[in-house]
Amino acid sequence: RREQARLKASVVEEDTEEWQKDPHFTGLERVGGVDLSYVKGDESRACASLVVLSYPALEVLYQDCRMVAVSAPYVAGFLAFREVPVLVEAVQRLQQEEPHLQPQVLLVDGNGLLHHRGFGTACHLGVLTDLPCIGVAKNLLQVDGLVRDELHREQVRSLQRSGETFPLTGTSGKILGMVSCHLAIYNSSSKPLYISVGHRVSLGTAVRLVRACCRFRIPEPIRQVRHPRLVGQ
């Protein structure tokens, strides 16, 4: 818990790059995605995957998937300590082997500030790699009074009709993330995404970029990192 608090102090919740401030993300050329996929029936072995896509074409420029041993135990609220070290190694391999393909931002299959103590996997990875990171989750993490109750479900239904976004405001009054759905891509039965700041990006920019990277429900950097050709499924 002390280490988590120490790292959290380094999180930057605002845009730090010029391309982030441009309405069309001019200057953004490479977007990365990371994920850890566990072997079915064996929580000690997983495939640590990293992909880098061109932007705005969203074509795969680099991909790396390696089987790794995961030795740290799972503790609720501290998942990043179990998973981030091998993801950092994947980023470091890329930096050493193909430095010209280093992503300018990473999309993480998980949460950032939307976390029990405001420091999810996207924050942890961002601080350790010093790369802009965005958390993209498929399910709502119920923290700070956020619940998947009837009001939330009605907001999601309205979102599916409008294709817009709405903020996730905790009982503390802090906006922890945004719920997003895009009618140009999704049909009315689609599930939303829960987007949160990881590091070195504002929430507004995070939402715009995730939506710009979507061809289907899941943004391409995360969809491609879970592609069967990478995880062997």
CSV table of C-alpha atoms in Angstrom, one decimal:
chain,number,residue,atom,x,y,z
A,1,ARG,CA,0.0,0.0,0.0
A,2,ARG,CA,2.9,2.4,0.8
A,3,GLU,CA,4.5,1.7,-2.6
A,4,GLN,CA,1.3,2.2,-4.4
A,5,ALA,CA,0.8,5.6,-2.6
A,6,ARG,CA,4.4,6.6,-3.5
A,7,LEU,CA,3.9,5.8,-7.2
A,8,LYS,CA,0.5,7.5,-7.3
A,9,ALA,CA,2.1,10.8,-6.3
A,10,SER,CA,3.8,10.8,-9.8
A,11,VAL,CA,0.6,10.4,-11.8
A,12,VAL,CA,0.0,13.4,-14.2
A,13,GLU,CA,-3.7,13.9,-15.0
A,14,GLU,CA,-3.2,16.3,-17.9
A,15,ASP,CA,-2.0,16.4,-21.5
A,16,THR,CA,1.8,16.7,-21.8
A,17,GLU,CA,2.2,16.2,-25.5
A,18,GLU,CA,1.5,18.6,-28.4
A,19,TRP,CA,-0.4,16.0,-30.4
A,20,GLN,CA,-2.8,15.6,-27.5
A,21,LYS,CA,-3.8,19.3,-27.8
A,22,ASP,CA,-4.6,19.1,-31.5
A,23,PRO,CA,-8.3,18.4,-32.4
A,24,HIS,CA,-7.1,15.9,-35.1
A,25,PHE,CA,-4.2,14.5,-33.1
A,26,THR,CA,-1.7,15.8,-35.6
A,27,GLY,CA,1.7,14.4,-34.8
A,28,LEU,CA,0.4,11.1,-33.3
A,29,GLU,CA,1.8,8.3,-35.4
A,30,ARG,CA,1.9,5.2,-33.1
A,31,VAL,CA,-0.6,3.9,-30.6
A,32,GLY,CA,0.1,0.8,-28.4
A,33,GLY,CA,-2.0,-1.7,-26.6
A,34,VAL,CA,-1.0,-4.1,-23.8
A,35,ASP,CA,-2.7,-7.0,-22.2
A,36,LEU,CA,-2.0,-10.1,-20.1
A,37,SER,CA,-3.9,-13.3,-21.0
A,38,TYR,CA,-3.8,-16.2,-18.6
A,39,VAL,CA,-3.5,-19.8,-19.6
A,40,LYS,CA,-6.9,-21.4,-19.0
A,41,GLY,CA,-6.8,-23.3,-15.7
A,42,ASP,CA,-3.3,-22.0,-14.8
A,43,GLU,CA,-3.1,-18.6,-13.1
A,44,SER,CA,0.7,-18.8,-12.9
A,45,ARG,CA,1.3,-18.7,-16.7
A,46,ALA,CA,0.2,-16.0,-19.0
A,47,CYS,CA,0.9,-14.4,-22.4
A,48,ALA,CA,2.2,-10.8,-22.1
A,49,SER,CA,1.3,-9.0,-25.3
A,50,LEU,CA,2.2,-5.6,-26.7
A,51,VAL,CA,1.2,-4.3,-30.1
A,52,VAL,CA,1.9,-1.0,-31.8
A,53,LEU,CA,-0.5,0.3,-34.5
A,54,SER,CA,0.0,3.2,-36.9
A,55,TYR,CA,-2.3,6.2,-36.4
A,56,PRO,CA,-4.7,7.0,-38.0
A,57,ALA,CA,-4.6,4.0,-40.3
A,58,LEU,CA,-4.6,1.6,-37.3
A,59,GLU,CA,-2.3,-1.0,-39.1
A,60,VAL,CA,-0.1,-3.3,-37.0
A,61,LEU,CA,3.5,-2.1,-37.0
A,62,TYR,CA,4.9,-4.3,-34.2
A,63,GLN,CA,3.7,-7.2,-32.1
A,64,ASP,CA,5.2,-9.2,-29.3
A,65,CYS,CA,3.6,-12.0,-27.3
A,66,ARG,CA,5.7,-14.0,-24.8
A,67,MET,CA,4.7,-16.7,-22.3
A,68,VAL,CA,5.7,-15.5,-18.8
A,69,ALA,CA,5.5,-16.9,-15.3
A,70,VAL,CA,3.4,-14.8,-12.9
A,71,SER,CA,4.5,-15.4,-9.4
A,72,ALA,CA,3.0,-12.6,-7.4
A,73,PRO,CA,-0.3,-13.5,-5.7
A,74,TYR,CA,-3.6,-11.8,-6.6
A,75,VAL,CA,-4.7,-9.3,-4.1
A,76,ALA,CA,-7.8,-7.2,-4.7
A,77,GLY,CA,-6.9,-3.6,-5.5
A,78,PHE,CA,-3.2,-4.5,-6.2
A,79,LEU,CA,-3.5,-6.4,-9.4
A,80,ALA,CA,-0.9,-4.1,-11.1
A,81,PHE,CA,1.8,-5.5,-8.8
A,82,ARG,CA,1.1,-8.9,-10.3
A,83,GLU,CA,0.8,-7.9,-14.0
A,84,VAL,CA,2.7,-4.6,-14.7
A,85,PRO,CA,6.3,-5.9,-14.3
A,86,VAL,CA,6.0,-8.2,-17.3
A,87,LEU,CA,4.3,-5.5,-19.3
A,88,VAL,CA,7.1,-3.1,-18.5
A,89,GLU,CA,9.5,-5.7,-19.8
A,90,ALA,CA,7.6,-5.9,-23.0
A,91,VAL,CA,7.8,-2.1,-23.4
A,92,GLN,CA,11.6,-2.2,-22.6
A,93,ARG,CA,12.2,-4.9,-25.2
A,94,LEU,CA,10.5,-2.8,-27.9
A,95,GLN,CA,12.6,0.2,-26.8
A,96,GLN,CA,15.8,-1.8,-27.2
A,97,GLU,CA,15.0,-3.7,-30.3
A,98,GLU,CA,12.8,-1.3,-32.3
A,99,PRO,CA,13.1,2.1,-30.7
A,100,HIS,CA,11.7,3.9,-33.7
A,101,LEU,CA,8.4,2.1,-33.1
A,102,GLN,CA,7.9,3.1,-29.5
A,103,PRO,CA,4.3,4.0,-29.0
A,104,GLN,CA,3.4,7.6,-28.1
A,105,VAL,CA,0.5,6.4,-26.0
A,106,LEU,CA,-0.6,3.1,-24.5
A,107,LEU,CA,-4.1,1.8,-24.2
A,108,VAL,CA,-4.5,-0.6,-21.3
A,109,ASP,CA,-7.1,-3.3,-20.9
A,110,GLY,CA,-8.1,-2.2,-17.4
A,111,ASN,CA,-8.5,0.9,-15.3
A,112,GLY,CA,-6.5,4.0,-14.4
A,113,LEU,CA,-7.9,6.5,-11.9
A,114,LEU,CA,-11.1,4.5,-11.8
A,115,HIS,CA,-9.7,2.3,-8.9
A,116,HIS,CA,-10.2,1.7,-5.2
A,117,ARG,CA,-7.2,4.0,-4.4
A,118,GLY,CA,-7.1,5.9,-7.7
A,119,PHE,CA,-4.1,4.0,-9.0
A,120,GLY,CA,-5.1,1.2,-11.4
A,121,THR,CA,-3.0,-0.7,-13.9
A,122,ALA,CA,-3.0,2.1,-16.5
A,123,CYS,CA,-1.6,4.5,-13.9
A,124,HIS,CA,1.0,2.0,-12.6
A,125,LEU,CA,2.2,1.2,-16.1
A,126,GLY,CA,2.3,4.8,-17.1
A,127,VAL,CA,4.4,5.9,-14.2
A,128,LEU,CA,6.9,3.1,-14.6
A,129,THR,CA,7.3,3.6,-18.4
A,130,ASP,CA,6.8,7.3,-18.3
A,131,LEU,CA,4.4,6.9,-21.3
A,132,PRO,CA,1.0,8.4,-21.7
A,133,CYS,CA,-1.5,5.7,-20.7
A,134,ILE,CA,-5.3,5.3,-20.9
A,135,GLY,CA,-7.4,2.7,-19.0
A,136,VAL,CA,-10.1,1.1,-21.1
A,137,ALA,CA,-12.4,-1.4,-19.2
A,138,LYS,CA,-15.3,-3.4,-20.4
A,139,ASN,CA,-17.0,-3.5,-17.0
A,140,LEU,CA,-17.7,-0.9,-14.3
A,141,LEU,CA,-15.5,-1.2,-11.2
A,142,GLN,CA,-17.8,-0.3,-8.4
A,143,VAL,CA,-15.7,2.1,-6.3
A,144,ASP,CA,-16.4,5.5,-4.5
A,145,GLY,CA,-20.1,4.8,-4.5
A,146,LEU,CA,-20.4,3.9,-8.2
A,147,VAL,CA,-22.8,1.1,-8.6
A,148,ARG,CA,-24.4,-0.8,-11.5
A,149,ASP,CA,-27.9,0.0,-10.3
A,150,GLU,CA,-31.1,0.9,-12.3
A,151,LEU,CA,-30.0,4.5,-12.7
A,152,HIS,CA,-26.7,3.5,-14.2
A,153,ARG,CA,-28.4,1.0,-16.5
A,154,GLU,CA,-30.8,3.7,-17.7
A,155,GLN,CA,-27.9,6.1,-18.3
A,156,VAL,CA,-26.3,3.4,-20.4
A,157,ARG,CA,-29.5,2.8,-22.3
A,158,SER,CA,-29.7,6.5,-23.1
A,159,LEU,CA,-26.0,6.5,-24.1
A,160,GLN,CA,-26.6,3.7,-26.5
A,161,ARG,CA,-29.4,5.7,-28.2
A,162,SER,CA,-27.3,8.9,-28.3
A,163,GLY,CA,-23.8,7.6,-28.9
A,164,GLU,CA,-22.4,10.2,-26.5
A,165,THR,CA,-20.6,9.9,-23.1
A,166,PHE,CA,-21.4,10.6,-19.5
A,167,PRO,CA,-19.1,11.1,-16.5
A,168,LEU,CA,-18.6,8.6,-13.7
A,169,THR,CA,-18.8,10.8,-10.6
A,170,GLY,CA,-18.1,9.2,-7.2
A,171,THR,CA,-19.7,10.1,-3.9
A,172,SER,CA,-16.4,12.0,-3.2
A,173,GLY,CA,-17.4,14.4,-6.1
A,174,LYS,CA,-14.4,13.4,-8.2
A,175,ILE,CA,-15.0,12.4,-11.8
A,176,LEU,CA,-13.2,9.0,-12.0
A,177,GLY,CA,-13.8,8.3,-15.7
A,178,MET,CA,-16.2,8.4,-18.6
A,179,VAL,CA,-18.7,5.9,-20.1
A,180,SER,CA,-18.6,5.9,-23.9
A,181,CYS,CA,-20.5,4.4,-26.7
A,182,HIS,CA,-20.4,5.3,-30.4
A,183,LEU,CA,-23.4,4.9,-32.6
A,184,ALA,CA,-21.4,5.1,-35.8
A,185,ILE,CA,-19.9,1.8,-34.8
A,186,TYR,CA,-22.2,0.1,-32.3
A,187,ASN,CA,-25.7,-1.0,-32.6
A,188,SER,CA,-28.3,-0.2,-29.9
A,189,SER,CA,-27.5,-3.4,-27.9
A,190,SER,CA,-23.8,-2.7,-27.6
A,191,LYS,CA,-22.2,-2.5,-24.2
A,192,PRO,CA,-20.3,0.7,-23.3
A,193,LEU,CA,-16.6,1.2,-22.4
A,194,TYR,CA,-15.3,2.7,-19.2
A,195,ILE,CA,-12.5,5.1,-19.9
A,196,SER,CA,-10.1,6.5,-17.3
A,197,VAL,CA,-6.9,8.5,-17.1
A,198,GLY,CA,-3.7,6.5,-16.6
A,199,HIS,CA,-0.9,8.9,-16.9
A,200,ARG,CA,0.1,12.1,-18.9
A,201,VAL,CA,-3.3,12.5,-20.5
A,202,SER,CA,-6.5,14.4,-19.7
A,203,LEU,CA,-9.8,12.6,-19.5
A,204,GLY,CA,-11.2,14.5,-22.4
A,205,THR,CA,-8.3,13.6,-24.6
A,206,ALA,CA,-8.4,9.9,-23.4
A,207,VAL,CA,-12.1,9.7,-24.5
A,208,ARG,CA,-11.4,11.3,-27.9
A,209,LEU,CA,-8.5,9.0,-28.6
A,210,VAL,CA,-10.3,5.8,-27.6
A,211,ARG,CA,-13.3,6.7,-29.8
A,212,ALA,CA,-10.9,7.5,-32.7
A,213,CYS,CA,-9.3,4.1,-32.4
A,214,CYS,CA,-12.6,2.2,-32.5
A,215,ARG,CA,-13.7,0.2,-35.5
A,216,PHE,CA,-15.7,-2.1,-33.4
A,217,ARG,CA,-16.7,-1.9,-29.7
A,218,ILE,CA,-13.1,-2.4,-28.4
A,219,PRO,CA,-10.5,0.1,-29.6
A,220,GLU,CA,-8.1,-1.5,-32.1
A,221,PRO,CA,-4.9,-1.4,-30.0
A,222,ILE,CA,-6.6,-3.6,-27.3
A,223,ARG,CA,-8.6,-5.7,-29.8
A,224,GLN,CA,-5.4,-6.5,-31.8
A,225,VAL,CA,-3.4,-7.3,-28.6
A,226,ARG,CA,-6.0,-10.0,-27.9
A,227,HIS,CA,-6.2,-11.2,-31.4
A,228,PRO,CA,-6.0,-15.0,-31.8
A,229,ARG,CA,-2.7,-14.8,-33.8
A,230,LEU,CA,-1.1,-13.4,-30.7
A,231,VAL,CA,-2.5,-15.5,-27.9
A,232,GLY,CA,-2.8,-18.7,-29.8
A,233,GLN,CA,-6.5,-19.2,-29.2
